[in-house]
Amino acid sequence: MRSRIKCLCVPLALLAASTAHAQTAAPAAGVVEPAAMDAMDKMSAKLISLPGFALKADVTTEVVLDTGQKLQFTGALDIQVHKPDAFKIVATSDIQNREYYFGGGKFTVLAPRLNYYASVPVAGSIGQSLDSLRTTYGVELPLADLFTWGTDQTLRNRIQSGYVIRPETIDGRTCTHYAFRQEKVDWQIWIEDSSQLPCKMVITDTNDPSMPQYSALMRWDGSARPSAADLAFTAPAGANPIRMVDLSKGEAK
């Protein structure tokens, strides 16, 4: 997974591990356990099968000061998805609030406290829109890679190691814990055995010597079926439109 968490978007049978025989050491460099990749593929298949869903997550972001001291900030994500072409993400915390909308061929980001918003045309499916936002505007939505695992083979090719750790209880749910490594990023994921949906994820930026982490504890409503109209953006009263920088044209941030 990518280490930059700027804005989303955000998506098993017991596998060889047990409480008595937990994985306690990483495999040799370059080893990817088939069971770990199989778990990700099953999770991806489950996500792809959902025509829509709602997801709430408690998130923690680490910020590293110039002194090397780490600070943690908590927040929440409220994600609603209508397959294949609309989503709404509300990211709230004490330090920053943002809302993200995609639908009708347009992406919008709103800063509700400042009452500013920016909209840009983005065509295609959710997966295509996420890729376009990343490459054209430098927008990284938290947990986005979860929702494109089954449709973006480059994600699999980035994995340098992956293995099963053990079954664990997360927020009252029985989940299996997996660990993966790729260039510049380590990530852990806990997948619920019954639903095959992710319970928790931790992303570590190994490119930074301080190795800051981002974590998300997820709660799913797979029965939710939000319509595209439910997720459409409507500018608040008095909101001011601003321009989003197009990096593909060499514009400075």
PDB file of C-alpha atoms in Angstrom:
ATOM      1  CA  MET A   1       0.000   0.000   0.000  1.00  0.00           C
ATOM      2  CA  ARG A   2       1.127   3.558  -0.548  1.00  0.00           C
ATOM      3  CA  SER A   3       2.436   5.413   2.452  1.00  0.00           C
ATOM      4  CA  ARG A   4       1.004   8.848   1.573  1.00  0.00           C
ATOM      5  CA  ILE A   5      -2.363   9.195   3.231  1.00  0.00           C
ATOM      6  CA  LYS A   6      -3.456  12.677   2.278  1.00  0.00           C
ATOM      7  CA  CYS A   7      -7.125  12.661   1.899  1.00  0.00           C
ATOM      8  CA  LEU A   8     -10.010   7.575   0.578  1.00  0.00           C
ATOM      9  CA  CYS A   9     -10.442   7.142  -1.031  1.00  0.00           C
ATOM     10  CA  VAL A  10     -12.037   2.241   1.029  1.00  0.00           C
ATOM     11  CA  PRO A  11     -11.485  -2.837   0.264  1.00  0.00           C
ATOM     12  CA  LEU A  12     -11.389 -16.013   5.465  1.00  0.00           C
ATOM     13  CA  ALA A  13     -11.043 -19.534   6.311  1.00  0.00           C
ATOM     14  CA  LEU A  14      -8.434 -19.974   9.025  1.00  0.00           C
ATOM     15  CA  LEU A  15      -5.134 -20.204   7.199  1.00  0.00           C
ATOM     16  CA  ALA A  16      -2.401 -22.367   8.675  1.00  0.00           C
ATOM     17  CA  ALA A  17      -1.888 -20.198  11.754  1.00  0.00           C
ATOM     18  CA  SER A  18      -3.153 -20.934  15.245  1.00  0.00           C
ATOM     19  CA  THR A  19      -2.937 -19.291  18.629  1.00  0.00           C
ATOM     20  CA  ALA A  20      -0.486 -21.906  19.781  1.00  0.00           C
ATOM     21  CA  HIS A  21       1.684 -21.728  16.663  1.00  0.00           C
ATOM     22  CA  ALA A  22       1.750 -18.088  15.631  1.00  0.00           C
ATOM     23  CA  GLN A  23       4.182 -16.740  13.072  1.00  0.00           C
ATOM     24  CA  THR A  24       6.793 -14.825  15.096  1.00  0.00           C
ATOM     25  CA  ALA A  25       9.446 -14.091  12.452  1.00  0.00           C
ATOM     26  CA  ALA A  26       9.296 -12.830   8.901  1.00  0.00           C
ATOM     27  CA  PRO A  27      10.108 -15.267   6.092  1.00  0.00           C
ATOM     28  CA  ALA A  28      13.278 -14.865   4.083  1.00  0.00           C
ATOM     29  CA  ALA A  29      13.483 -11.830   1.825  1.00  0.00           C
ATOM     30  CA  GLY A  30      11.486 -12.284  -1.350  1.00  0.00           C
ATOM     31  CA  VAL A  31       9.229 -15.010   0.072  1.00  0.00           C
ATOM     32  CA  VAL A  32       5.499 -14.510  -0.458  1.00  0.00           C
ATOM     33  CA  GLU A  33       3.370 -17.204   1.153  1.00  0.00           C
ATOM     34  CA  PRO A  34       0.610 -18.373  -1.199  1.00  0.00           C
ATOM     35  CA  ALA A  35      -1.861 -18.402   1.706  1.00  0.00           C
ATOM     36  CA  ALA A  36      -1.296 -14.696   2.303  1.00  0.00           C
ATOM     37  CA  MET A  37      -1.901 -13.768  -1.340  1.00  0.00           C
ATOM     38  CA  ASP A  38      -4.897 -16.112  -1.480  1.00  0.00           C
ATOM     39  CA  ALA A  39      -6.412 -14.282   1.489  1.00  0.00           C
ATOM     40  CA  MET A  40      -6.017 -10.942  -0.285  1.00  0.00           C
ATOM     41  CA  ASP A  41      -7.571 -12.347  -3.449  1.00  0.00           C
ATOM     42  CA  LYS A  42     -10.567 -13.686  -1.498  1.00  0.00           C
ATOM     43  CA  MET A  43     -10.990 -10.358   0.244  1.00  0.00           C
ATOM     44  CA  SER A  44     -10.829  -8.597  -3.119  1.00  0.00           C
ATOM     45  CA  ALA A  45     -13.408 -10.951  -4.622  1.00  0.00           C
ATOM     46  CA  LYS A  46     -15.730 -10.208  -1.706  1.00  0.00           C
ATOM     47  CA  LEU A  47     -15.312  -6.444  -2.160  1.00  0.00           C
ATOM     48  CA  ILE A  48     -15.891  -6.706  -5.904  1.00  0.00           C
ATOM     49  CA  SER A  49     -19.078  -8.718  -5.325  1.00  0.00           C
ATOM     50  CA  LEU A  50     -20.678  -5.964  -3.238  1.00  0.00           C
ATOM     51  CA  PRO A  51     -22.904  -3.693  -5.393  1.00  0.00           C
ATOM     52  CA  GLY A  52     -22.484  -1.021  -2.756  1.00  0.00           C
ATOM     53  CA  PHE A  53     -21.525  -0.653   0.889  1.00  0.00           C
ATOM     54  CA  ALA A  54     -20.975   1.668   3.828  1.00  0.00           C
ATOM     55  CA  LEU A  55     -17.805   1.644   5.893  1.00  0.00           C
ATOM     56  CA  LYS A  56     -16.868   3.490   9.066  1.00  0.00           C
ATOM     57  CA  ALA A  57     -13.294   3.525  10.340  1.00  0.00           C
ATOM     58  CA  ASP A  58     -11.450   4.909  13.338  1.00  0.00           C
ATOM     59  CA  VAL A  59      -8.061   6.108  12.075  1.00  0.00           C
ATOM     60  CA  THR A  60      -4.802   7.088  13.738  1.00  0.00           C
ATOM     61  CA  THR A  61      -2.091   9.083  11.967  1.00  0.00           C
ATOM     62  CA  GLU A  62       1.441   9.579  13.282  1.00  0.00           C
ATOM     63  CA  VAL A  63       3.249  12.866  12.680  1.00  0.00           C
ATOM     64  CA  VAL A  64       7.016  13.041  13.273  1.00  0.00           C
ATOM     65  CA  LEU A  65       8.430  16.323  14.573  1.00  0.00           C
ATOM     66  CA  ASP A  66      11.827  17.727  13.559  1.00  0.00           C
ATOM     67  CA  THR A  67      13.109  16.486  16.918  1.00  0.00           C
ATOM     68  CA  GLY A  68      12.128  12.907  16.007  1.00  0.00           C
ATOM     69  CA  GLN A  69       9.304  12.830  18.522  1.00  0.00           C
ATOM     70  CA  LYS A  70       6.127  11.150  17.276  1.00  0.00           C
ATOM     71  CA  LEU A  71       2.643  12.544  17.794  1.00  0.00           C
ATOM     72  CA  GLN A  72      -0.559  10.618  17.127  1.00  0.00           C
ATOM     73  CA  PHE A  73      -3.797  12.138  15.900  1.00  0.00           C
ATOM     74  CA  THR A  74      -7.095  10.286  15.744  1.00  0.00           C
ATOM     75  CA  GLY A  75      -9.939  10.735  13.321  1.00  0.00           C
ATOM     76  CA  ALA A  76     -12.780   8.952  11.561  1.00  0.00           C
ATOM     77  CA  LEU A  77     -13.746   7.949   8.044  1.00  0.00           C
ATOM     78  CA  ASP A  78     -17.313   7.513   6.808  1.00  0.00           C
ATOM     79  CA  ILE A  79     -17.258   5.920   3.349  1.00  0.00           C
ATOM     80  CA  GLN A  80     -20.278   5.187   1.157  1.00  0.00           C
ATOM     81  CA  VAL A  81     -19.904   3.508  -2.229  1.00  0.00           C
ATOM     82  CA  HIS A  82     -22.254   2.949  -5.137  1.00  0.00           C
ATOM     83  CA  LYS A  83     -20.740   0.556  -7.674  1.00  0.00           C
ATOM     84  CA  PRO A  84     -19.275   1.227 -10.125  1.00  0.00           C
ATOM     85  CA  ASP A  85     -19.260   4.992 -10.384  1.00  0.00           C
ATOM     86  CA  ALA A  86     -19.913   6.951  -7.197  1.00  0.00           C
ATOM     87  CA  PHE A  87     -18.598   7.406  -3.682  1.00  0.00           C
ATOM     88  CA  LYS A  88     -18.697   9.837  -0.789  1.00  0.00           C
ATOM     89  CA  ILE A  89     -15.985   9.967   1.870  1.00  0.00           C
ATOM     90  CA  VAL A  90     -16.152  12.102   4.984  1.00  0.00           C
ATOM     91  CA  ALA A  91     -12.850  12.356   6.862  1.00  0.00           C
ATOM     92  CA  THR A  92     -13.042  14.113  10.229  1.00  0.00           C
ATOM     93  CA  SER A  93     -10.507  14.909  12.940  1.00  0.00           C
ATOM     94  CA  ASP A  94      -9.699  17.694  15.361  1.00  0.00           C
ATOM     95  CA  ILE A  95      -7.043  19.074  13.005  1.00  0.00           C
ATOM     96  CA  GLN A  96      -8.694  18.717   9.576  1.00  0.00           C
ATOM     97  CA  ASN A  97     -12.061  17.881   8.017  1.00  0.00           C
ATOM     98  CA  ARG A  98     -12.487  16.936   4.366  1.00  0.00           C
ATOM     99  CA  GLU A  99     -15.300  15.534   2.225  1.00  0.00           C
ATOM    100  CA  TYR A 100     -14.703  13.763  -1.091  1.00  0.00           C
ATOM    101  CA  TYR A 101     -17.313  13.105  -3.748  1.00  0.00           C
ATOM    102  CA  PHE A 102     -17.131  11.182  -7.000  1.00  0.00           C
ATOM    103  CA  GLY A 103     -20.008  10.750  -9.423  1.00  0.00           C
ATOM    104  CA  GLY A 104     -21.370  11.947 -12.729  1.00  0.00           C
ATOM    105  CA  GLY A 105     -17.860  12.141 -14.180  1.00  0.00           C
ATOM    106  CA  LYS A 106     -16.688  14.629 -11.547  1.00  0.00           C
ATOM    107  CA  PHE A 107     -14.573  14.573  -8.375  1.00  0.00           C
ATOM    108  CA  THR A 108     -15.012  17.194  -5.668  1.00  0.00           C
ATOM    109  CA  VAL A 109     -13.152  17.877  -2.435  1.00  0.00           C
ATOM    110  CA  LEU A 110     -14.794  20.102   0.176  1.00  0.00           C
ATOM    111  CA  ALA A 111     -13.177  21.738   3.220  1.00  0.00           C
ATOM    112  CA  PRO A 112     -16.341  22.323   5.301  1.00  0.00           C
ATOM    113  CA  ARG A 113     -14.702  24.422   8.031  1.00  0.00           C
ATOM    114  CA  LEU A 114     -13.212  26.809   5.475  1.00  0.00           C
ATOM    115  CA  ASN A 115     -16.230  26.486   3.136  1.00  0.00           C
ATOM    116  CA  TYR A 116     -14.040  25.989   0.058  1.00  0.00           C
ATOM    117  CA  TYR A 117     -14.419  23.297  -2.587  1.00  0.00           C
ATOM    118  CA  ALA A 118     -12.700  22.220  -5.807  1.00  0.00           C
ATOM    119  CA  SER A 119     -14.137  20.102  -8.608  1.00  0.00           C
ATOM    120  CA  VAL A 120     -12.425  18.437 -11.561  1.00  0.00           C
ATOM    121  CA  PRO A 121     -13.702  16.165 -14.350  1.00  0.00           C
ATOM    122  CA  VAL A 122     -12.774  12.520 -13.776  1.00  0.00           C
ATOM    123  CA  ALA A 123     -14.197   9.868 -16.084  1.00  0.00           C
ATOM    124  CA  GLY A 124     -14.586   6.120 -15.702  1.00  0.00           C
ATOM    125  CA  SER A 125     -15.122   3.729 -12.815  1.00  0.00           C
ATOM    126  CA  ILE A 126     -14.117   4.228  -9.184  1.00  0.00           C
ATOM    127  CA  GLY A 127     -10.824   2.439  -9.798  1.00  0.00           C
ATOM    128  CA  GLN A 128     -10.067   4.514 -12.878  1.00  0.00           C
ATOM    129  CA  SER A 129     -10.949   7.713 -11.053  1.00  0.00           C
ATOM    130  CA  LEU A 130      -8.603   6.872  -8.160  1.00  0.00           C
ATOM    131  CA  ASP A 131      -5.744   6.288 -10.588  1.00  0.00           C
ATOM    132  CA  SER A 132      -6.449   9.523 -12.439  1.00  0.00           C
ATOM    133  CA  LEU A 133      -6.647  11.545  -9.229  1.00  0.00           C
ATOM    134  CA  ARG A 134      -3.325  10.120  -8.088  1.00  0.00           C
ATOM    135  CA  THR A 135      -1.410  10.737 -11.306  1.00  0.00           C
ATOM    136  CA  THR A 136      -3.017  14.011 -12.394  1.00  0.00           C
ATOM    137  CA  TYR A 137      -3.647  15.802  -9.122  1.00  0.00           C
ATOM    138  CA  GLY A 138      -1.490  13.979  -6.575  1.00  0.00           C
ATOM    139  CA  VAL A 139      -4.575  13.072  -4.542  1.00  0.00           C
ATOM    140  CA  GLU A 140      -4.183   9.935  -2.414  1.00  0.00           C
ATOM    141  CA  LEU A 141      -7.344   8.653  -0.765  1.00  0.00           C
ATOM    142  CA  PRO A 142      -6.840   6.530   2.373  1.00  0.00           C
ATOM    143  CA  LEU A 143      -7.370   2.767   1.958  1.00  0.00           C
ATOM    144  CA  ALA A 144      -7.848   3.232  -1.795  1.00  0.00           C
ATOM    145  CA  ASP A 145      -5.634   0.268  -2.725  1.00  0.00           C
ATOM    146  CA  LEU A 146      -7.995  -2.098  -0.900  1.00  0.00           C
ATOM    147  CA  PHE A 147     -10.691  -1.343  -3.444  1.00  0.00           C
ATOM    148  CA  THR A 148      -8.528  -1.848  -6.525  1.00  0.00           C
ATOM    149  CA  TRP A 149      -6.607  -4.981  -5.483  1.00  0.00           C
ATOM    150  CA  GLY A 150      -8.554  -7.261  -7.801  1.00  0.00           C
ATOM    151  CA  THR A 151      -8.430  -4.933 -10.807  1.00  0.00           C
ATOM    152  CA  ASP A 152      -4.867  -3.556 -10.615  1.00  0.00           C
ATOM    153  CA  GLN A 153      -2.220  -6.231 -11.144  1.00  0.00           C
ATOM    154  CA  THR A 154       0.577  -3.763 -10.428  1.00  0.00           C
ATOM    155  CA  LEU A 155      -0.422  -3.931  -6.749  1.00  0.00           C
ATOM    156  CA  ARG A 156       0.421  -7.633  -6.631  1.00  0.00           C
ATOM    157  CA  ASN A 157       3.694  -7.092  -8.447  1.00  0.00           C
ATOM    158  CA  ARG A 158       4.871  -4.629  -5.781  1.00  0.00           C
ATOM    159  CA  ILE A 159       4.711  -7.223  -2.999  1.00  0.00           C
ATOM    160  CA  GLN A 160       8.201  -8.274  -1.876  1.00  0.00           C
ATOM    161  CA  SER A 161       7.163 -10.511   1.030  1.00  0.00           C
ATOM    162  CA  GLY A 162       3.917 -11.600   2.628  1.00  0.00           C
ATOM    163  CA  TYR A 163       2.951 -14.106   5.265  1.00  0.00           C
ATOM    164  CA  VAL A 164       0.268 -15.308   7.684  1.00  0.00           C
ATOM    165  CA  ILE A 165       0.780 -14.367  11.328  1.00  0.00           C
ATOM    166  CA  ARG A 166      -2.115 -15.762  13.400  1.00  0.00           C
ATOM    167  CA  PRO A 167      -5.843 -15.492  14.157  1.00  0.00           C
ATOM    168  CA  GLU A 168      -6.697 -12.597  16.482  1.00  0.00           C
ATOM    169  CA  THR A 169      -9.779 -10.897  17.911  1.00  0.00           C
ATOM    170  CA  ILE A 170     -10.309  -7.388  16.543  1.00  0.00           C
ATOM    171  CA  ASP A 171     -13.231  -5.353  17.886  1.00  0.00           C
ATOM    172  CA  GLY A 172     -14.992  -8.591  18.885  1.00  0.00           C
ATOM    173  CA  ARG A 173     -14.479 -10.220  15.470  1.00  0.00           C
ATOM    174  CA  THR A 174     -12.310 -13.249  14.697  1.00  0.00           C
ATOM    175  CA  CYS A 175      -9.793 -12.124  12.101  1.00  0.00           C
ATOM    176  CA  THR A 176      -6.573 -13.492  10.617  1.00  0.00           C
ATOM    177  CA  HIS A 177      -3.507 -11.272  10.709  1.00  0.00           C
ATOM    178  CA  TYR A 178      -1.226 -10.920   7.640  1.00  0.00           C
ATOM    179  CA  ALA A 179       1.931  -8.898   7.053  1.00  0.00           C
ATOM    180  CA  PHE A 180       3.265  -7.626   3.715  1.00  0.00           C
ATOM    181  CA  ARG A 181       6.298  -5.667   2.588  1.00  0.00           C
ATOM    182  CA  GLN A 182       6.972  -3.655  -0.536  1.00  0.00           C
ATOM    183  CA  GLU A 183       9.383  -0.899  -1.485  1.00  0.00           C
ATOM    184  CA  LYS A 184       9.162   1.988   0.997  1.00  0.00           C
ATOM    185  CA  VAL A 185       6.086   0.566   2.749  1.00  0.00           C
ATOM    186  CA  ASP A 186       5.233  -2.224   5.190  1.00  0.00           C
ATOM    187  CA  TRP A 187       1.598  -3.012   5.822  1.00  0.00           C
ATOM    188  CA  GLN A 188      -0.441  -5.309   8.003  1.00  0.00           C
ATOM    189  CA  ILE A 189      -4.023  -6.362   7.468  1.00  0.00           C
ATOM    190  CA  TRP A 190      -6.512  -8.294   9.577  1.00  0.00           C
ATOM    191  CA  ILE A 191      -9.271 -10.031   7.565  1.00  0.00           C
ATOM    192  CA  GLU A 192     -12.459 -11.275   9.231  1.00  0.00           C
ATOM    193  CA  ASP A 193     -12.829 -15.030   8.859  1.00  0.00           C
ATOM    194  CA  SER A 194     -16.616 -15.012   8.428  1.00  0.00           C
ATOM    195  CA  SER A 195     -17.154 -12.040   6.101  1.00  0.00           C
ATOM    196  CA  GLN A 196     -13.729 -12.001   4.356  1.00  0.00           C
ATOM    197  CA  LEU A 197     -13.718  -8.209   4.800  1.00  0.00           C
ATOM    198  CA  PRO A 198     -10.816  -6.301   6.370  1.00  0.00           C
ATOM    199  CA  CYS A 199     -11.132  -5.506  10.085  1.00  0.00           C
ATOM    200  CA  LYS A 200      -7.991  -3.439  10.510  1.00  0.00           C
ATOM    201  CA  MET A 201      -5.022  -2.137   8.580  1.00  0.00           C
ATOM    202  CA  VAL A 202      -1.679  -0.608   9.607  1.00  0.00           C
ATOM    203  CA  ILE A 203       0.590   1.110   7.057  1.00  0.00           C
ATOM    204  CA  THR A 204       4.218   1.916   7.953  1.00  0.00           C
ATOM    205  CA  ASP A 205       6.289   4.378   5.920  1.00  0.00           C
ATOM    206  CA  THR A 206       9.696   2.664   5.849  1.00  0.00           C
ATOM    207  CA  ASN A 207      11.107   5.379   3.588  1.00  0.00           C
ATOM    208  CA  ASP A 208      11.150   7.666   6.632  1.00  0.00           C
ATOM    209  CA  PRO A 209      13.757   6.678   9.271  1.00  0.00           C
ATOM    210  CA  SER A 210      11.151   7.439  11.960  1.00  0.00           C
ATOM    211  CA  MET A 211       8.758   4.926  10.330  1.00  0.00           C
ATOM    212  CA  PRO A 212       5.444   6.746  11.020  1.00  0.00           C
ATOM    213  CA  GLN A 213       2.286   4.659  10.864  1.00  0.00           C
ATOM    214  CA  TYR A 214      -1.301   5.060   9.752  1.00  0.00           C
ATOM    215  CA  SER A 215      -3.912   2.668  11.128  1.00  0.00           C
ATOM    216  CA  ALA A 216      -7.603   2.116  10.471  1.00  0.00           C
ATOM    217  CA  LEU A 217     -10.089   0.009  12.440  1.00  0.00           C
ATOM    218  CA  MET A 218     -12.949  -0.769  10.056  1.00  0.00           C
ATOM    219  CA  ARG A 219     -16.635  -1.602  10.539  1.00  0.00           C
ATOM    220  CA  TRP A 220     -18.599  -2.635   7.459  1.00  0.00           C
ATOM    221  CA  ASP A 221     -22.242  -2.502   6.417  1.00  0.00           C
ATOM    222  CA  GLY A 222     -22.309  -4.751   3.368  1.00  0.00           C
ATOM    223  CA  SER A 223     -26.097  -4.526   3.179  1.00  0.00           C
ATOM    224  CA  ALA A 224     -26.031  -0.764   2.532  1.00  0.00           C
ATOM    225  CA  ARG A 225     -27.060   0.240  -0.985  1.00  0.00           C
ATOM    226  CA  PRO A 226     -26.538   3.989  -1.372  1.00  0.00           C
ATOM    227  CA  SER A 227     -27.681   5.376  -4.689  1.00  0.00           C
ATOM    228  CA  ALA A 228     -25.557   7.646  -6.862  1.00  0.00           C
ATOM    229  CA  ALA A 229     -28.006  10.445  -6.091  1.00  0.00           C
ATOM    230  CA  ASP A 230     -27.479   9.934  -2.358  1.00  0.00           C
ATOM    231  CA  LEU A 231     -23.753  10.529  -2.829  1.00  0.00           C
ATOM    232  CA  ALA A 232     -23.928  13.535  -5.161  1.00  0.00           C
ATOM    233  CA  PHE A 233     -22.203  16.752  -4.160  1.00  0.00           C
ATOM    234  CA  THR A 234     -24.225  19.865  -3.437  1.00  0.00           C
ATOM    235  CA  ALA A 235     -22.263  22.994  -2.623  1.00  0.00           C
ATOM    236  CA  PRO A 236     -23.109  24.400   0.827  1.00  0.00           C
ATOM    237  CA  ALA A 237     -24.574  27.865   1.035  1.00  0.00           C
ATOM    238  CA  GLY A 238     -21.880  30.485   0.547  1.00  0.00           C
ATOM    239  CA  ALA A 239     -19.187  27.943  -0.368  1.00  0.00           C
ATOM    240  CA  ASN A 240     -16.365  29.302  -2.499  1.00  0.00           C
ATOM    241  CA  PRO A 241     -15.034  27.319  -5.494  1.00  0.00           C
ATOM    242  CA  ILE A 242     -11.258  27.115  -5.867  1.00  0.00           C
ATOM    243  CA  ARG A 243      -8.982  25.523  -8.448  1.00  0.00           C
ATOM    244  CA  MET A 244      -7.312  22.144  -8.067  1.00  0.00           C
ATOM    245  CA  VAL A 245      -3.708  22.047  -9.322  1.00  0.00           C
ATOM    246  CA  ASP A 246      -3.095  19.800 -12.363  1.00  0.00           C
ATOM    247  CA  LEU A 247       0.345  18.218 -11.801  1.00  0.00           C
ATOM    248  CA  SER A 248       0.308  16.558 -15.217  1.00  0.00           C
ATOM    249  CA  LYS A 249       0.701  20.029 -16.753  1.00  0.00           C
ATOM    250  CA  GLY A 250       3.736  20.801 -14.646  1.00  0.00           C
ATOM    251  CA  GLU A 251       1.902  23.176 -12.353  1.00  0.00           C
ATOM    252  CA  ALA A 252       3.502  23.675  -8.965  1.00  0.00           C
ATOM    253  CA  LYS A 253       1.643  22.652  -5.826  1.00  0.00           C
TER     254      LYS A 253
END
